[in-house]
mmCIF file of C-alpha atoms in Angstrom:
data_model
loop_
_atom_site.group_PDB
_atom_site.id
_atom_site.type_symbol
_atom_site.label_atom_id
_atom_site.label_comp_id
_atom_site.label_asym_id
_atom_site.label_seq_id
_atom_site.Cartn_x
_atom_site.Cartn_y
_atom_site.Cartn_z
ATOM 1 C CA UNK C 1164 3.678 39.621 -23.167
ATOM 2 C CA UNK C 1165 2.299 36.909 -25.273
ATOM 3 C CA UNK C 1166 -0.062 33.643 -24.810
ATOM 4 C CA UNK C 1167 1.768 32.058 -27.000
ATOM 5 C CA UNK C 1168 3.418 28.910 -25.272
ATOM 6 C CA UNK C 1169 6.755 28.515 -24.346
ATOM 7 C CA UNK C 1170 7.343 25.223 -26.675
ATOM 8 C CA UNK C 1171 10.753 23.717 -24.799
ATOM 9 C CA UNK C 1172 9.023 24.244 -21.454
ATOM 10 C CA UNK C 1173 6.476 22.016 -22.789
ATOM 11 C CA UNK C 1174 8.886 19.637 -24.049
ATOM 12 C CA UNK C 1175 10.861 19.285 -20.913
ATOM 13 C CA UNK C 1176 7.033 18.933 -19.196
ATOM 14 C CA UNK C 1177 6.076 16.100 -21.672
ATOM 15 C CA UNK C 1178 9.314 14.390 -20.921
ATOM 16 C CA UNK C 1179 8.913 14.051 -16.379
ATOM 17 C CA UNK C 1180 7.593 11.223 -15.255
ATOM 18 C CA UNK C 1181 4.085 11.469 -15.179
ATOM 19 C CA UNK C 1182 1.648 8.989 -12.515
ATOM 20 C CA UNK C 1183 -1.884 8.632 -12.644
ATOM 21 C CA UNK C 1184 -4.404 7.054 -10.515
ATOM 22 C CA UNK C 1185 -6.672 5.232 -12.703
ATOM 23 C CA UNK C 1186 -9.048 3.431 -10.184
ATOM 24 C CA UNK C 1187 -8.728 2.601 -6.389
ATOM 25 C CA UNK C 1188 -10.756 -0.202 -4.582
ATOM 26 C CA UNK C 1189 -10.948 -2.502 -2.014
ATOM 27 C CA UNK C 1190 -9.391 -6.134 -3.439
ATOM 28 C CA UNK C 1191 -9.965 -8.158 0.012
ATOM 29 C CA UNK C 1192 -11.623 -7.382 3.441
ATOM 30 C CA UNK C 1193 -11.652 -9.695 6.105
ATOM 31 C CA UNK C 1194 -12.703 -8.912 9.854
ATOM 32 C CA UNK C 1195 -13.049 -11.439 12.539
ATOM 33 C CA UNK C 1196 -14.497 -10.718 15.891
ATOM 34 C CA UNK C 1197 -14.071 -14.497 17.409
ATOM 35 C CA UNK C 1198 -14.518 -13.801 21.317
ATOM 36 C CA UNK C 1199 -17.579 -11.441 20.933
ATOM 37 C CA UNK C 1200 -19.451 -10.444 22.877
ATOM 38 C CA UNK C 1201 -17.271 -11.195 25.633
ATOM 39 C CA UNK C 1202 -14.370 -8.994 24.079
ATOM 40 C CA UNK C 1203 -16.708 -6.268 24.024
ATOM 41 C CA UNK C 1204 -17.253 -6.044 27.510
ATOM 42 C CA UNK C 1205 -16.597 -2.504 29.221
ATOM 43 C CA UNK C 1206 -13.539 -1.948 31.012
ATOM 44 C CA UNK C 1207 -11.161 -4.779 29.769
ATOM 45 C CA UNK C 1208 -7.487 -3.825 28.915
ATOM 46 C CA UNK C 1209 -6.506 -2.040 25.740
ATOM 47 C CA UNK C 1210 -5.621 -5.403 23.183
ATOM 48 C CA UNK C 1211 -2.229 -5.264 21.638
ATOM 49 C CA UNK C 1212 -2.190 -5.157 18.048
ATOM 50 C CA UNK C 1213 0.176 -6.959 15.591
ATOM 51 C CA UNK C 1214 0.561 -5.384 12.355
ATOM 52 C CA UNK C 1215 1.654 -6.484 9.293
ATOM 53 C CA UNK C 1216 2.165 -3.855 5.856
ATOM 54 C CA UNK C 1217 3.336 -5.263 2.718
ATOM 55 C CA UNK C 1218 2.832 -4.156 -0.728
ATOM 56 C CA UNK C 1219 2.860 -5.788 -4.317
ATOM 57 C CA UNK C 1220 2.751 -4.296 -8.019
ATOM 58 C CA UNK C 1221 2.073 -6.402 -10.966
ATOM 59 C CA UNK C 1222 1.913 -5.144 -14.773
ATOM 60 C CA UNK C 1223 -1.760 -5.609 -16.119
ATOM 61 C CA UNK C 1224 -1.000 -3.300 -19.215
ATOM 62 C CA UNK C 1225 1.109 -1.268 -21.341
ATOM 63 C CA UNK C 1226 2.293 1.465 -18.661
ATOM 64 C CA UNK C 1227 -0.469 0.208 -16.785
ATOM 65 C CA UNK C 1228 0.066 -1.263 -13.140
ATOM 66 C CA UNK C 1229 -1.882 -3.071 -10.254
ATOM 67 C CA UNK C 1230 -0.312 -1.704 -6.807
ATOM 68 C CA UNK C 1231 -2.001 -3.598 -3.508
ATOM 69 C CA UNK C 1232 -1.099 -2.250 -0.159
ATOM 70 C CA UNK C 1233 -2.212 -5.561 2.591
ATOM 71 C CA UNK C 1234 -2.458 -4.785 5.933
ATOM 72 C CA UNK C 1235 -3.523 -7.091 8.795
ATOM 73 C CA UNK C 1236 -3.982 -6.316 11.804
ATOM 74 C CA UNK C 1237 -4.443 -8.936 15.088
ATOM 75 C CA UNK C 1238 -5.613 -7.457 18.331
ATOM 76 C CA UNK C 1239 -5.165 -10.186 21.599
ATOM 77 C CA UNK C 1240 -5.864 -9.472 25.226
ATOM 78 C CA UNK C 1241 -3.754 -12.148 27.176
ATOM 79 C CA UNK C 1242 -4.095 -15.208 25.032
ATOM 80 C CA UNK C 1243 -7.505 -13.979 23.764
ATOM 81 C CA UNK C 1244 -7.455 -13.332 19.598
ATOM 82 C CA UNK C 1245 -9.580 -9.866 20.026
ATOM 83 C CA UNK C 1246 -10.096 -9.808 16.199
ATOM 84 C CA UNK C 1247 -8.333 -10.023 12.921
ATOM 85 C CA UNK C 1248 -8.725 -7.652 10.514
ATOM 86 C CA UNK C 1249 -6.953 -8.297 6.558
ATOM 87 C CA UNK C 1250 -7.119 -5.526 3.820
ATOM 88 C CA UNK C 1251 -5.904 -5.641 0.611
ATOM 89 C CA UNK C 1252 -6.512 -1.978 -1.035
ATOM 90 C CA UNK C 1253 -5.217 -1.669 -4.602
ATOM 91 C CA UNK C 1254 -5.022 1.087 -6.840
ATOM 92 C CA UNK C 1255 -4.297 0.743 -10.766
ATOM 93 C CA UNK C 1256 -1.731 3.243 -12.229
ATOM 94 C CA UNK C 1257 -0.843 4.649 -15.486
ATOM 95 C CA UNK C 1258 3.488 5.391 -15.626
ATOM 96 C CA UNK C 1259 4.518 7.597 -18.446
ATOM 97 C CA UNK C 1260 8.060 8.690 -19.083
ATOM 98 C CA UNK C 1261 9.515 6.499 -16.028
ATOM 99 C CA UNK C 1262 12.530 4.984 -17.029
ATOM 100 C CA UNK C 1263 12.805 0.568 -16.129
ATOM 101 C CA UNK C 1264 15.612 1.590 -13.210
ATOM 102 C CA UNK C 1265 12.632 4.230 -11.910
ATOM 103 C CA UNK C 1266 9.559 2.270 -12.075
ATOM 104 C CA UNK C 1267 10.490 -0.280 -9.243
ATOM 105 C CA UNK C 1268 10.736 2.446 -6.824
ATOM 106 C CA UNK C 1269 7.801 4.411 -8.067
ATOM 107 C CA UNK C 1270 5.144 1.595 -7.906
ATOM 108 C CA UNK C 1271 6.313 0.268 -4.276
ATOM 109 C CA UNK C 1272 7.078 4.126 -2.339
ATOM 110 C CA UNK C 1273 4.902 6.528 -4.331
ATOM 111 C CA UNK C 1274 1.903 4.552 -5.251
ATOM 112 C CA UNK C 1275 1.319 3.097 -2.207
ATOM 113 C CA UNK C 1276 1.740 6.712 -0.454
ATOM 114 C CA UNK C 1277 -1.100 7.414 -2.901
ATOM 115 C CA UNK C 1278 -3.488 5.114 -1.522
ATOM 116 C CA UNK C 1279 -2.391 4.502 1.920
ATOM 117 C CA UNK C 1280 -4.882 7.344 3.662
ATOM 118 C CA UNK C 1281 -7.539 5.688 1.822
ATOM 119 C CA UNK C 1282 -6.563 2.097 3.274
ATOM 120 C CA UNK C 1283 -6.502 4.048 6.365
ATOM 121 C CA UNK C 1284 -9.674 5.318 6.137
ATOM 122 C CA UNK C 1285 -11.469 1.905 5.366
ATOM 123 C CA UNK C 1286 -9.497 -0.120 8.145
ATOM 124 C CA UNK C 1287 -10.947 2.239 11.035
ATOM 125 C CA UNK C 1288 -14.383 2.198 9.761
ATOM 126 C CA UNK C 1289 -14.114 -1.458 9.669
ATOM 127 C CA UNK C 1290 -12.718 -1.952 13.449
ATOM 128 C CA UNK C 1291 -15.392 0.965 14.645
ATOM 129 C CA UNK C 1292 -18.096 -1.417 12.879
ATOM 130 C CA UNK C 1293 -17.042 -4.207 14.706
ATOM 131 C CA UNK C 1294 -17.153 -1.928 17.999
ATOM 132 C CA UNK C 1295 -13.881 -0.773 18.952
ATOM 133 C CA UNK C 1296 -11.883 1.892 18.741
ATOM 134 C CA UNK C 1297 -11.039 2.735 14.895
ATOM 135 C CA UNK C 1298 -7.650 1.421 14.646
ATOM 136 C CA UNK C 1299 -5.848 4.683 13.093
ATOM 137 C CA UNK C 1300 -2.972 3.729 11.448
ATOM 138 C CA UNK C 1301 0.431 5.662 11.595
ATOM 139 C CA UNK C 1302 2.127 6.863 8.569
ATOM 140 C CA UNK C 1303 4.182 4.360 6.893
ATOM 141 C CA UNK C 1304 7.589 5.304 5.703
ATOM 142 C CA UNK C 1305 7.549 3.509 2.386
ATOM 143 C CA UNK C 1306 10.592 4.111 1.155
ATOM 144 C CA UNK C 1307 12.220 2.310 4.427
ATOM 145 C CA UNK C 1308 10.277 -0.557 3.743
ATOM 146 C CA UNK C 1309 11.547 -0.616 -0.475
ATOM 147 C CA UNK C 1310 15.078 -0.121 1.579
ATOM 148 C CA UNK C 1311 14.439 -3.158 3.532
ATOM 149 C CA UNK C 1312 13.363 -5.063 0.697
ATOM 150 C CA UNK C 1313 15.878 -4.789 -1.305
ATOM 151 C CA UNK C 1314 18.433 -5.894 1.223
ATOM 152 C CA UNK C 1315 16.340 -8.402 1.727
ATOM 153 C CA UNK C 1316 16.415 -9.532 -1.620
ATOM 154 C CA UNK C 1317 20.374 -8.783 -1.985
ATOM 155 C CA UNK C 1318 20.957 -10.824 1.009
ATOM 156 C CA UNK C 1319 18.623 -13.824 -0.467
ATOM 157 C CA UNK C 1320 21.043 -13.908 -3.766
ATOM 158 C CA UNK C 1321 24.306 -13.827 -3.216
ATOM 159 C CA UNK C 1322 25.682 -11.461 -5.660
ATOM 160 C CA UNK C 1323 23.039 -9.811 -5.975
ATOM 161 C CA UNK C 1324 22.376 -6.113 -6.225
ATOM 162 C CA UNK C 1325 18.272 -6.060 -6.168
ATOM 163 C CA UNK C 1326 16.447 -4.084 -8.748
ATOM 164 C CA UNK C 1327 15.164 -6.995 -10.376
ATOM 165 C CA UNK C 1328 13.160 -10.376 -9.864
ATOM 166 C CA UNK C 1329 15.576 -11.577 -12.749
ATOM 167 C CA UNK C 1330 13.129 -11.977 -15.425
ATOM 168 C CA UNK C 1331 13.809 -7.878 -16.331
ATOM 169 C CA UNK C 1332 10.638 -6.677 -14.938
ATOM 170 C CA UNK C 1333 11.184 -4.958 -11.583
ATOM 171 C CA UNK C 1334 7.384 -4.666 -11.043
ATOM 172 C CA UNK C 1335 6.973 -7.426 -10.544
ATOM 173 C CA UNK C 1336 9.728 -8.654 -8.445
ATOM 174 C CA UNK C 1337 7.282 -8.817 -5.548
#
């Protein structure tokens, strides 16, 4: 047994796509509490909440991409607006060895999966600061919403089979 290493191992390594988290941040946080402190008053109904999740990628680099993951989030009681809370968290990502039909995919289901717990995390603290409940978001299937996207965007153009925003960079076909 040696310690030598195994040199086409290493070149098959070298050659799988490869993802890395350069930075993650905050871009945008909004939180509106319009009816307070009325709305804060014990024993009022539960508010329903309107969601919204969408995510964008832009190049910014050589192999080097801005992901944002927005969610907003509108709680009313009745006709009250119980408060309005906007995130945009972003993460910047390094792609190596991701092939142009790959990258699409990659930057709008796996780096958003990346950050999303962290979005997660900084959307409850912001509704328990504002003194409700943290608003604990469920797990997002990303790749649905990429699915739904791209129909989307097949359906827009006729003829169309997605993939691209026509300019040859899928990235930033959002």
């Amino acid at each position: 047994m040696t310690d030598a290493p195994n040199m086409p191992a290493d070149d098959a390594a070298a050659q799988q796509p490869q993802l890395r988290v350069l930075a993650q941040y905050v871009k945008d946080l909004s939180f509106e509490n319009p009816g307070a402190p009325d709305t804060l008053r014990p024993g009022q109904a539960t508010p329903a909440i309107d969601l919204g999740i969408d995510v964008q990628a832009r190049a910014v680099g050589d192999d080097t991409y801005e992901v944002v993951l927005t969610v907003n989030a509108k709680a009313t009681r009745e006709e009250t607006v119980v408060f309005i809370a906007e995130l945009a968290y972003a993460g910047l990502f390094q792609l190596a060895n991701v092939q142009d039909a790959e990258r699409e995919p990659f930057l709008l289901i796996e780096c958003p999966r990346l950050i999303f717990p962290f979005a997660r995390r900084v959307l409850g603290d912001t509704t328990r600061d504002g003194n409700f409940p943290p608003l604990m978001l469920d797990p997002v299937d990303f790749a649905g919403l990429y699915r739904a996207q791209l129909a989307k965007r097949a359906a827009a153009v006729p003829g169309s089979e997605g993939g691209s925003n026509g300019n040859g960079d899928p990235a930033a076909a959002n």
